mmCIF file with all atom_site columns, C-alpha atoms in Angstrom:
data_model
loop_
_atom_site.group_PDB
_atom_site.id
_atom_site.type_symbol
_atom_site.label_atom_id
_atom_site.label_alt_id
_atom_site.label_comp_id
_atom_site.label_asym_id
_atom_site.label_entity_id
_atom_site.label_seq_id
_atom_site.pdbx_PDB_ins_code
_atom_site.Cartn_x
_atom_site.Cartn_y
_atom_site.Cartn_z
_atom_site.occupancy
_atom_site.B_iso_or_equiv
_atom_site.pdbx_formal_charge
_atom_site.auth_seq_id
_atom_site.auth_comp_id
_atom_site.auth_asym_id
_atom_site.auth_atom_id
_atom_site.pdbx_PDB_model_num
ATOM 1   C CA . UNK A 1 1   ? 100.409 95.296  77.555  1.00 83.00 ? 67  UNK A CA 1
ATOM 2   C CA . UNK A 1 2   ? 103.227 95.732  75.018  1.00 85.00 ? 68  UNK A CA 1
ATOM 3   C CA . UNK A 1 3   ? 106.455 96.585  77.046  1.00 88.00 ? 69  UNK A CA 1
ATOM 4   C CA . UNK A 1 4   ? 107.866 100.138 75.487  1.00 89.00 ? 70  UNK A CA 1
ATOM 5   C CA . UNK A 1 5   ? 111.378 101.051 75.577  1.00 87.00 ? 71  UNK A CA 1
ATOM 6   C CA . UNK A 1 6   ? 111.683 102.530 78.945  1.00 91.00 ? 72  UNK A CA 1
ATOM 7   C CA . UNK A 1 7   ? 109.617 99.359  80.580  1.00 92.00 ? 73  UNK A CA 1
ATOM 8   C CA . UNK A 1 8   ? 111.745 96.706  78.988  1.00 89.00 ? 74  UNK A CA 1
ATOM 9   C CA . UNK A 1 9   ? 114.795 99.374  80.061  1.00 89.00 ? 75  UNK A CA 1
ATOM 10  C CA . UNK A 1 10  ? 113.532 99.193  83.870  1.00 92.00 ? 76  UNK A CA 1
ATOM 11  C CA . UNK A 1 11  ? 113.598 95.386  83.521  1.00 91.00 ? 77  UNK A CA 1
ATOM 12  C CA . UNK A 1 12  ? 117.421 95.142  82.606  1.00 91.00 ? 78  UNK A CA 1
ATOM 13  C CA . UNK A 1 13  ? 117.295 95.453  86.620  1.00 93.00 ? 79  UNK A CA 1
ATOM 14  C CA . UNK A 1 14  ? 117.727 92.338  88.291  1.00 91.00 ? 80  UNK A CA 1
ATOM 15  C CA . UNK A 1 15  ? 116.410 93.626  91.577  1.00 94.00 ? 81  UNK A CA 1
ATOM 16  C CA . UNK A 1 16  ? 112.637 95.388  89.365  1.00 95.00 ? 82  UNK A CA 1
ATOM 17  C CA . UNK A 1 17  ? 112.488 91.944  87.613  1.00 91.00 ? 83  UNK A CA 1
ATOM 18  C CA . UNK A 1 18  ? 112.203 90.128  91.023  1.00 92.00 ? 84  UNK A CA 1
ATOM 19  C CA . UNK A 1 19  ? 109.601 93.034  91.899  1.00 95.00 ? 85  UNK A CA 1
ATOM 20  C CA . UNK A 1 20  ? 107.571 92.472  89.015  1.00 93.00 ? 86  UNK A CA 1
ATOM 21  C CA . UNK A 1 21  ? 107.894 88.886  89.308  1.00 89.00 ? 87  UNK A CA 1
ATOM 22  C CA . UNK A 1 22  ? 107.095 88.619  93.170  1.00 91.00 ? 88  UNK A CA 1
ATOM 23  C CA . UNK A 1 23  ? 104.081 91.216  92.487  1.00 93.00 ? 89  UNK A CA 1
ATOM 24  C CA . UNK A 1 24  ? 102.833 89.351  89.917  1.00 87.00 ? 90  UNK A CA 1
ATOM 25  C CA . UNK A 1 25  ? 102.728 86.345  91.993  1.00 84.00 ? 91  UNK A CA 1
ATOM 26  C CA . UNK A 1 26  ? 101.240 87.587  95.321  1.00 87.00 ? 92  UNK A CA 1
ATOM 27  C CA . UNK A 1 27  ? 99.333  90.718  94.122  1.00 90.00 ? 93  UNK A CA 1
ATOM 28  C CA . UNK A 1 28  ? 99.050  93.598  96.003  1.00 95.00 ? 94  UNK A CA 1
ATOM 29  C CA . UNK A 1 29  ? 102.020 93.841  98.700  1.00 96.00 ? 95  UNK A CA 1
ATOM 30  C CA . UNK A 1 30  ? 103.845 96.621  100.898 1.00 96.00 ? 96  UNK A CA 1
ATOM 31  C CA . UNK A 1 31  ? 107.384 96.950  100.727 1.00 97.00 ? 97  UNK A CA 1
ATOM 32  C CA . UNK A 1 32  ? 107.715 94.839  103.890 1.00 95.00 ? 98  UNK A CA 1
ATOM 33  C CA . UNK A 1 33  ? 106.061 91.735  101.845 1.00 95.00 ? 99  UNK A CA 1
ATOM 34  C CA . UNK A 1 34  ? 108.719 92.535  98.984  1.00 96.00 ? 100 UNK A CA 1
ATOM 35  C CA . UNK A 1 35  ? 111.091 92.542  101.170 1.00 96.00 ? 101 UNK A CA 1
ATOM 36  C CA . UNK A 1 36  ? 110.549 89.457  102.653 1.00 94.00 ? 102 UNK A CA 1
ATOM 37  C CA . UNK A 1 37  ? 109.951 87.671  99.411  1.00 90.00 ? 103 UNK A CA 1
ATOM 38  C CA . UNK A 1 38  ? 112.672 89.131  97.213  1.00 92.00 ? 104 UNK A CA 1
ATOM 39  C CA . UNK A 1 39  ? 115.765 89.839  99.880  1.00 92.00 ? 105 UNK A CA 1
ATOM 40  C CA . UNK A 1 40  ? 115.718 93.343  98.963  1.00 94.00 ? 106 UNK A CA 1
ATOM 41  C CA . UNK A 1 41  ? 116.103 96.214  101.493 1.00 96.00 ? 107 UNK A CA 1
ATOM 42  C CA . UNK A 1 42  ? 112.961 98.299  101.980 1.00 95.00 ? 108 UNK A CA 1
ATOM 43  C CA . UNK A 1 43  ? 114.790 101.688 101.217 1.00 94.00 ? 109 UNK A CA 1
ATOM 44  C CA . UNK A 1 44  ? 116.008 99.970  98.519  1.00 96.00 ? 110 UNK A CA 1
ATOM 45  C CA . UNK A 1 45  ? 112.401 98.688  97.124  1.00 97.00 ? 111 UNK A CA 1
ATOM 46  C CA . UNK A 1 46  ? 111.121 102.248 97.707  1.00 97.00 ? 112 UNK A CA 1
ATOM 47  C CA . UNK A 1 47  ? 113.450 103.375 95.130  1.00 97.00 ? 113 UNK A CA 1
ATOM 48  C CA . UNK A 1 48  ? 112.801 100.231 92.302  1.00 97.00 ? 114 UNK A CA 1
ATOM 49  C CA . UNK A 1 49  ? 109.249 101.048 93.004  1.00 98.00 ? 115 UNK A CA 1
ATOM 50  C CA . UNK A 1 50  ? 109.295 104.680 92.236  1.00 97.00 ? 116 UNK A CA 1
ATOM 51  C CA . UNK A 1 51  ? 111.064 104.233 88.998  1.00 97.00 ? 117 UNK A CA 1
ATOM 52  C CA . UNK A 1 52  ? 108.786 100.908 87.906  1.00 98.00 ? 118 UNK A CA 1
ATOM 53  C CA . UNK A 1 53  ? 105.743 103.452 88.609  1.00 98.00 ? 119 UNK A CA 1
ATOM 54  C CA . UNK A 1 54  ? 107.398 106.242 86.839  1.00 98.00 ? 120 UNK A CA 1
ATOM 55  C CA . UNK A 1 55  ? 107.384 103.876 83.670  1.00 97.00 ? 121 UNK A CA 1
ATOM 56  C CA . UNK A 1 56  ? 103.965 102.524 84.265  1.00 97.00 ? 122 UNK A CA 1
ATOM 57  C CA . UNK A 1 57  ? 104.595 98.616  85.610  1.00 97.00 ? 123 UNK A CA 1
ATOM 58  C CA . UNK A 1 58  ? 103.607 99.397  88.998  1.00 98.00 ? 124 UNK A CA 1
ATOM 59  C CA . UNK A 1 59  ? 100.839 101.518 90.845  1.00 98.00 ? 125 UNK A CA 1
ATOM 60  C CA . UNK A 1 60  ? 99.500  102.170 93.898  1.00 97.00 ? 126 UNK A CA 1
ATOM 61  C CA . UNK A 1 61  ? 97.113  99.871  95.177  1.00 97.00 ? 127 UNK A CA 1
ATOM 62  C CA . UNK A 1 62  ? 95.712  101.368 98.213  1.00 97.00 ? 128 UNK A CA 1
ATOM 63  C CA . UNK A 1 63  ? 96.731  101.905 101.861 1.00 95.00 ? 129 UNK A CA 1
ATOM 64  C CA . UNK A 1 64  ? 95.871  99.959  104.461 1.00 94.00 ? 130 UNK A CA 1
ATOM 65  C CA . UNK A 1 65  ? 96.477  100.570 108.271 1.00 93.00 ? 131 UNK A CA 1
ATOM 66  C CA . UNK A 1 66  ? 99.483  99.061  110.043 1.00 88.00 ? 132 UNK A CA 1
ATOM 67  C CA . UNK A 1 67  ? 101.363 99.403  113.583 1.00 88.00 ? 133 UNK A CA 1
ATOM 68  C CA . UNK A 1 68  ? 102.711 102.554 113.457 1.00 89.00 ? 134 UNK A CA 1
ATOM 69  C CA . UNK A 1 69  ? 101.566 104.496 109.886 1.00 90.00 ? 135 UNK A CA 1
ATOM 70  C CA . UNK A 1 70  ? 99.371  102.666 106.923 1.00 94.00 ? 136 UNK A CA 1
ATOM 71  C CA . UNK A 1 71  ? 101.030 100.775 104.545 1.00 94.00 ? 137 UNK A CA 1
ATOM 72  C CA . UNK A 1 72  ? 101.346 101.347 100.999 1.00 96.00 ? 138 UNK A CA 1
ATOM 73  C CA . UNK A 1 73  ? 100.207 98.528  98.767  1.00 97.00 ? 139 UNK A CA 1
ATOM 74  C CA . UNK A 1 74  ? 101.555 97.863  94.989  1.00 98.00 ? 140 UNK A CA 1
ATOM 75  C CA . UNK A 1 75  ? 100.177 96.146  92.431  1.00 97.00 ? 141 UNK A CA 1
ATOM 76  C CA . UNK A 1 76  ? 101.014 95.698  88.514  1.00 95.00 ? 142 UNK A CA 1
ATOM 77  C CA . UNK A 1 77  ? 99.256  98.377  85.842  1.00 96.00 ? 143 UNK A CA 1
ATOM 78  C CA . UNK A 1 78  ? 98.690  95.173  83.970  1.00 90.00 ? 144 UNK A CA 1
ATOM 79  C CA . UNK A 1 79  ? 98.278  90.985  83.984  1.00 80.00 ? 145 UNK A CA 1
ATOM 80  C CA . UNK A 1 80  ? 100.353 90.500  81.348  1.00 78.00 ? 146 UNK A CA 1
ATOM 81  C CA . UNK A 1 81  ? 103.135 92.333  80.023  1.00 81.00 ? 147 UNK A CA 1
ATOM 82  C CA . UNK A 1 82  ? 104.841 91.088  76.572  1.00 77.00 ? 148 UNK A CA 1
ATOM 83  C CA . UNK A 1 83  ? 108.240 91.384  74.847  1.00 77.00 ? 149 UNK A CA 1
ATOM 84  C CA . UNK A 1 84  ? 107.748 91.734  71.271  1.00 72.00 ? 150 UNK A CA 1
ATOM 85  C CA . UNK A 1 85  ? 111.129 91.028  68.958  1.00 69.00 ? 151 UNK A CA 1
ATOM 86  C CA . UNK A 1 86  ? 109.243 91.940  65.965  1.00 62.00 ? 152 UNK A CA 1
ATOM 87  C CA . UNK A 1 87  ? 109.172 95.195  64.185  1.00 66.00 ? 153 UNK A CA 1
ATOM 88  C CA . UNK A 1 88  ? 111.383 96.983  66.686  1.00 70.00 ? 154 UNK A CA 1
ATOM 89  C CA . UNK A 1 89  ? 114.755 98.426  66.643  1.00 84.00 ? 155 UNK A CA 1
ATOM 90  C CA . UNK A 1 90  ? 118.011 97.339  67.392  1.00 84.00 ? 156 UNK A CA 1
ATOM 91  C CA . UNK A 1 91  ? 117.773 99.259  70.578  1.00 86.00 ? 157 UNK A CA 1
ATOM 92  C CA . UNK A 1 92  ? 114.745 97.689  71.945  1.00 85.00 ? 158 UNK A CA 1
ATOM 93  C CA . UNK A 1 93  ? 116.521 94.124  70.624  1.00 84.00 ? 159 UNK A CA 1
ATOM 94  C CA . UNK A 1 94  ? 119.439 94.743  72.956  1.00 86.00 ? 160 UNK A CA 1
ATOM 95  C CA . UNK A 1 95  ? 117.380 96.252  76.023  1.00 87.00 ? 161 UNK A CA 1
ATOM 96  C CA . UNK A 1 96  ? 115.144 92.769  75.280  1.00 86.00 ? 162 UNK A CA 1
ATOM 97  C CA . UNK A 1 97  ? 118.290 90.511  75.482  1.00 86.00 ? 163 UNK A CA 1
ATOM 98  C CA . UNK A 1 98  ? 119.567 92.237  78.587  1.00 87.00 ? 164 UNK A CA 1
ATOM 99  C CA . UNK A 1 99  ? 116.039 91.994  80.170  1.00 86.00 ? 165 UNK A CA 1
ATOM 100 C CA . UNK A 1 100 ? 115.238 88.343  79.246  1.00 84.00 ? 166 UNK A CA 1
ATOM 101 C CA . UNK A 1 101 ? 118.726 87.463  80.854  1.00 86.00 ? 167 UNK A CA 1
ATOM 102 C CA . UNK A 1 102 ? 117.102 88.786  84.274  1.00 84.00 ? 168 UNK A CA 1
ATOM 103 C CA . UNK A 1 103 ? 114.032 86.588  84.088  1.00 82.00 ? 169 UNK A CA 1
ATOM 104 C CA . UNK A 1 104 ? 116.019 83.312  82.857  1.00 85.00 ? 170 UNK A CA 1
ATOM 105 C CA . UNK A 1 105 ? 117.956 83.970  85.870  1.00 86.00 ? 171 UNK A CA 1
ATOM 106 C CA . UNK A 1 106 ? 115.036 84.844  87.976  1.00 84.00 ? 172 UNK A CA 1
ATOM 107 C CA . UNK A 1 107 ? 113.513 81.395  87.281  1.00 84.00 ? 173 UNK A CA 1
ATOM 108 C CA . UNK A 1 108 ? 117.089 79.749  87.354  1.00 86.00 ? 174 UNK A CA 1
ATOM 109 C CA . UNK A 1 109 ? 117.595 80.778  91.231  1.00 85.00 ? 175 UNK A CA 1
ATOM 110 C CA . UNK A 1 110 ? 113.993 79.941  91.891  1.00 83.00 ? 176 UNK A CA 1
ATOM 111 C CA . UNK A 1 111 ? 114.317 76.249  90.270  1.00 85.00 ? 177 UNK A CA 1
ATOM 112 C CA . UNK A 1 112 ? 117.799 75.802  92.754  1.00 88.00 ? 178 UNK A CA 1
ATOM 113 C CA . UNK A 1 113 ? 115.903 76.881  95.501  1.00 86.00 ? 179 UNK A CA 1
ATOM 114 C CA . UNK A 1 114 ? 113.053 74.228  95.164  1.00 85.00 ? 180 UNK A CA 1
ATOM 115 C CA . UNK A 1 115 ? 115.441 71.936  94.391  1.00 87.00 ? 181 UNK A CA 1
ATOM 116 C CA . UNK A 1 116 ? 117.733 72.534  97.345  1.00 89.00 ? 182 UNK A CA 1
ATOM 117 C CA . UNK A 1 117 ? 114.416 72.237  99.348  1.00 88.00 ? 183 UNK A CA 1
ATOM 118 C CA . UNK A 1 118 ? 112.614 69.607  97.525  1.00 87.00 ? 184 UNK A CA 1
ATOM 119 C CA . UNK A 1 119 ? 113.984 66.150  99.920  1.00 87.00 ? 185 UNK A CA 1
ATOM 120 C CA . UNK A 1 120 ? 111.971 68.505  103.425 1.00 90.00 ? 186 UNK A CA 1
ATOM 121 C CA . UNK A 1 121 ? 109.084 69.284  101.050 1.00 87.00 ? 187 UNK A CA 1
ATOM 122 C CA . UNK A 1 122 ? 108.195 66.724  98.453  1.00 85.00 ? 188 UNK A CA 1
ATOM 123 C CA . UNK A 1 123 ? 105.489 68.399  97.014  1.00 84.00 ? 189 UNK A CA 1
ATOM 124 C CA . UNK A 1 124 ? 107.561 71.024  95.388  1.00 80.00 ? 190 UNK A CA 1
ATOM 125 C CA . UNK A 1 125 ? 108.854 68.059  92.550  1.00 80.00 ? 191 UNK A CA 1
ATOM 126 C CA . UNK A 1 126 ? 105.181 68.774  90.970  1.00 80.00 ? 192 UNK A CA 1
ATOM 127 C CA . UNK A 1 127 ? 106.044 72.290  90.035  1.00 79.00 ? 193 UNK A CA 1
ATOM 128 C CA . UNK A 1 128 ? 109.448 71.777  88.880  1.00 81.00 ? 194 UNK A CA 1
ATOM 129 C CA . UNK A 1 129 ? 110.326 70.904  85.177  1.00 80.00 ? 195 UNK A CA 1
ATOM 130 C CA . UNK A 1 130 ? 113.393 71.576  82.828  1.00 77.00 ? 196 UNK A CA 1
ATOM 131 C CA . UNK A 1 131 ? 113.167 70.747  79.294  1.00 77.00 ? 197 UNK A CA 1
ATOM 132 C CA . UNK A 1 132 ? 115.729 71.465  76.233  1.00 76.00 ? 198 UNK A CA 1
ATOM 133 C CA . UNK A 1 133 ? 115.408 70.894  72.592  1.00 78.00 ? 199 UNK A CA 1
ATOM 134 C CA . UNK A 1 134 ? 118.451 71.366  70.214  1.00 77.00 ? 200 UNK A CA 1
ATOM 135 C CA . UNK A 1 135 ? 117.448 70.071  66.053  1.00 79.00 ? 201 UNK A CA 1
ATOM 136 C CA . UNK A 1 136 ? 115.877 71.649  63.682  1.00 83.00 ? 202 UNK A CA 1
ATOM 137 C CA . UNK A 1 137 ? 112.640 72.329  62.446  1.00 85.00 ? 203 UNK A CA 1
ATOM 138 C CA . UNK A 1 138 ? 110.938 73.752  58.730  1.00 88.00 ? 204 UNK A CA 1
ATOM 139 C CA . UNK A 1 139 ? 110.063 76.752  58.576  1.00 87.00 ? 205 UNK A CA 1
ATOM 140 C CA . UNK A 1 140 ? 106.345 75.906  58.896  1.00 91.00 ? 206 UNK A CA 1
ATOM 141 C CA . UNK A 1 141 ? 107.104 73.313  61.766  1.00 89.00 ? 207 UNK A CA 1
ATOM 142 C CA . UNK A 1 142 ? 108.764 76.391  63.592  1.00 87.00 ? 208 UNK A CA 1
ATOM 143 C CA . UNK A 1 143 ? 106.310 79.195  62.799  1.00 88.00 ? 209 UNK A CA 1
ATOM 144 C CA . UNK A 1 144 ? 104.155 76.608  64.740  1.00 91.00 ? 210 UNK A CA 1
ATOM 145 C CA . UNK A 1 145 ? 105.824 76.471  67.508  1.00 86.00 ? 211 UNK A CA 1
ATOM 146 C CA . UNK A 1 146 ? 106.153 79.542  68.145  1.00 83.00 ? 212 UNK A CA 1
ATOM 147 C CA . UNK A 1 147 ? 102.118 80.328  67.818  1.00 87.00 ? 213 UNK A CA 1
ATOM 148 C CA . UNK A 1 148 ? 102.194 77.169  70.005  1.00 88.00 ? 214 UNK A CA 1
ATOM 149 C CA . UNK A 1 149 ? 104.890 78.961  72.820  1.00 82.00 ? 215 UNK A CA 1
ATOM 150 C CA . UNK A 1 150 ? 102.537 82.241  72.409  1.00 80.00 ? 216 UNK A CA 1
ATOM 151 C CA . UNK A 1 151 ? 99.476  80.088  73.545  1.00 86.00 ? 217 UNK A CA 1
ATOM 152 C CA . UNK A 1 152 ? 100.619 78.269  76.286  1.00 84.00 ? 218 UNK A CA 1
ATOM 153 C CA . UNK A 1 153 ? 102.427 81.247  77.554  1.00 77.00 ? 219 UNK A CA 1
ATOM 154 C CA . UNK A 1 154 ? 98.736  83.035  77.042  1.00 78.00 ? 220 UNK A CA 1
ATOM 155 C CA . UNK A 1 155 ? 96.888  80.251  78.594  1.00 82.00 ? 221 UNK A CA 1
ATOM 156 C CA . UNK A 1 156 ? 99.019  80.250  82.040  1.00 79.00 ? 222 UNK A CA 1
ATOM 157 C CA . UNK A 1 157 ? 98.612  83.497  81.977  1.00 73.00 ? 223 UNK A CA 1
ATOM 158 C CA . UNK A 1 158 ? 94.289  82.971  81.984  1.00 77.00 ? 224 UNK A CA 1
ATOM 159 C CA . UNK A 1 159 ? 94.464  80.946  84.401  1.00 80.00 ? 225 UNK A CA 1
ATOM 160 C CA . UNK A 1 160 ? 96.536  82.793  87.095  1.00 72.00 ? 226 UNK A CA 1
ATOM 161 C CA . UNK A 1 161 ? 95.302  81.841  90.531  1.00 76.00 ? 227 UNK A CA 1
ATOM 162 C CA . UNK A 1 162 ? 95.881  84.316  93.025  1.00 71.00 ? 228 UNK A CA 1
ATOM 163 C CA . UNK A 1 163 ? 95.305  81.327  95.577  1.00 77.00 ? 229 UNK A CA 1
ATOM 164 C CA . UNK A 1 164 ? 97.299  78.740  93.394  1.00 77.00 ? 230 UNK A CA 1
ATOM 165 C CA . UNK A 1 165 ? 100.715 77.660  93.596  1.00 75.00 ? 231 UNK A CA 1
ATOM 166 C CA . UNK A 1 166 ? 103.355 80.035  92.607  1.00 73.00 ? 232 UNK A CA 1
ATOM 167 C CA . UNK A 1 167 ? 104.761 78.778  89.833  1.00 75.00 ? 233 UNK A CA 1
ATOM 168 C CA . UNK A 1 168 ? 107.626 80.769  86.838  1.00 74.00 ? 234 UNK A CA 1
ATOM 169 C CA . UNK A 1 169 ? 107.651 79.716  83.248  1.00 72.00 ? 235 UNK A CA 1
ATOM 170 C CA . UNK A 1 170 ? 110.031 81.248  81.214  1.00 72.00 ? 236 UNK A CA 1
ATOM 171 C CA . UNK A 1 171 ? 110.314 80.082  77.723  1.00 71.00 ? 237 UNK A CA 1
ATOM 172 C CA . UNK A 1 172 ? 113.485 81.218  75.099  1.00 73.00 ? 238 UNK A CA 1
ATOM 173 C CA . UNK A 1 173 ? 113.758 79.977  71.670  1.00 73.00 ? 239 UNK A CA 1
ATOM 174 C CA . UNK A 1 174 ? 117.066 81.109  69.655  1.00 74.00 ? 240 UNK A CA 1
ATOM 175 C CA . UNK A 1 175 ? 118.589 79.837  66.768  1.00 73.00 ? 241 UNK A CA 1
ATOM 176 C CA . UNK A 1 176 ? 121.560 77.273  67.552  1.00 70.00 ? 242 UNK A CA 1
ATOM 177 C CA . UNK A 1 177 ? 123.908 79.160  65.994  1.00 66.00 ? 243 UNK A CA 1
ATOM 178 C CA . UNK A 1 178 ? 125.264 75.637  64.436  1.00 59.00 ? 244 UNK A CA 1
ATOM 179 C CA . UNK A 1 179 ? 123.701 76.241  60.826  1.00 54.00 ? 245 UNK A CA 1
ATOM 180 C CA . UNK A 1 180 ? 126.872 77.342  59.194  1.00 55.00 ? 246 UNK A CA 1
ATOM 181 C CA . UNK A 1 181 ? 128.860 74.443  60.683  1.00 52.00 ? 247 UNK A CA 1
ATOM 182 C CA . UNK A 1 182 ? 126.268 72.209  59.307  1.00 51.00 ? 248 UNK A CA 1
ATOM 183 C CA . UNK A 1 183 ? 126.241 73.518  55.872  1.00 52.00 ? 249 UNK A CA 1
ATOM 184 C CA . UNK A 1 184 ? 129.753 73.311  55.289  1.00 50.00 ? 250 UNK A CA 1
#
């Protein structure tokens, strides 16, 4: 699904990017689960939820029963939502940058957690990696690489285990900013 403007809006939120990105990796989950998973309050959740279902990123699931009332369960409208910079306004470009900034972050804390935990649970080195590139590339070499980015980025997204390790990729290519300095 192609994020509209009031989606990629509702992501600028650190706390509905965490939502989306902790629903997306255990599927349907109460509030409670959120909670648990995110370190947001449940009154709190109940609020992010209300406005990422008003936009159409979340729905209800189903209810199932619980200790005292049944429990609500969420799930995403879709598997895969994307952030298209092409063909759309300046508007959408800035809500994009703000939004992306949320997920790099999301992944950052995510990556410091594993590795703050990674010498009591060795396992968790397979899942981490960190990789930079800074050069330049032809305009045909980087048209590649971006179909390239698009395909991986479509073929983790295939191949989503619900039972799997939960894993975050998030991928940002930019120009360096250094062409001008170069060219001089």
């Amino acid at each position: 699904m192609d994020l509209n403007k009031e989606q990629l809006a509702c992501l600028e939120s650190p706390t509905k990017a965490s939502i989306v990105a902790a629903l997306r990796a255990l599927g349907q989950s109460s509030v409670k689960e959120l909670s648990r998973v995110t370190g947001g309050r449940p009154d709190s959740l109940y609020y992010h939820l209300r406005k990422l279902a008003k936009v159409g990123l979340v729905q209800v699931a189903k209810t199932r029963p619980a200790e005292t009332r049944p429990e609500t369960l969420y799930e995403l409208t879709s598997d895969v939502f994307y952030m298209r910079h092409e063909g759309n306004s300046f508007e959408y470009q800035q809500s994009l940058f703000r939004s992306s900034k949320n997920v790099v972050r999301l992944v950052q804390r995510h990556y410091e957690d594993a590795l703050s935990r990674i010498e009591n649970e060795p396992d968790l080195g397979a899942a981490l990696r960190c990789s930079f590139f800074s050069g330049r590339l032809s305009k045909e070499n980087l048209a590649k690489f971006k179909k390239e980015h698009e395909e991986l980025l479509k073929r983790a997204m295939a191949t989503h285990d619900p039972t799997g390790e939960p894993v975050m990729f998030a991928g940002i290519m930019a120009p360096s900013g250094y062409r001008e300095d170069v060219e001089k």
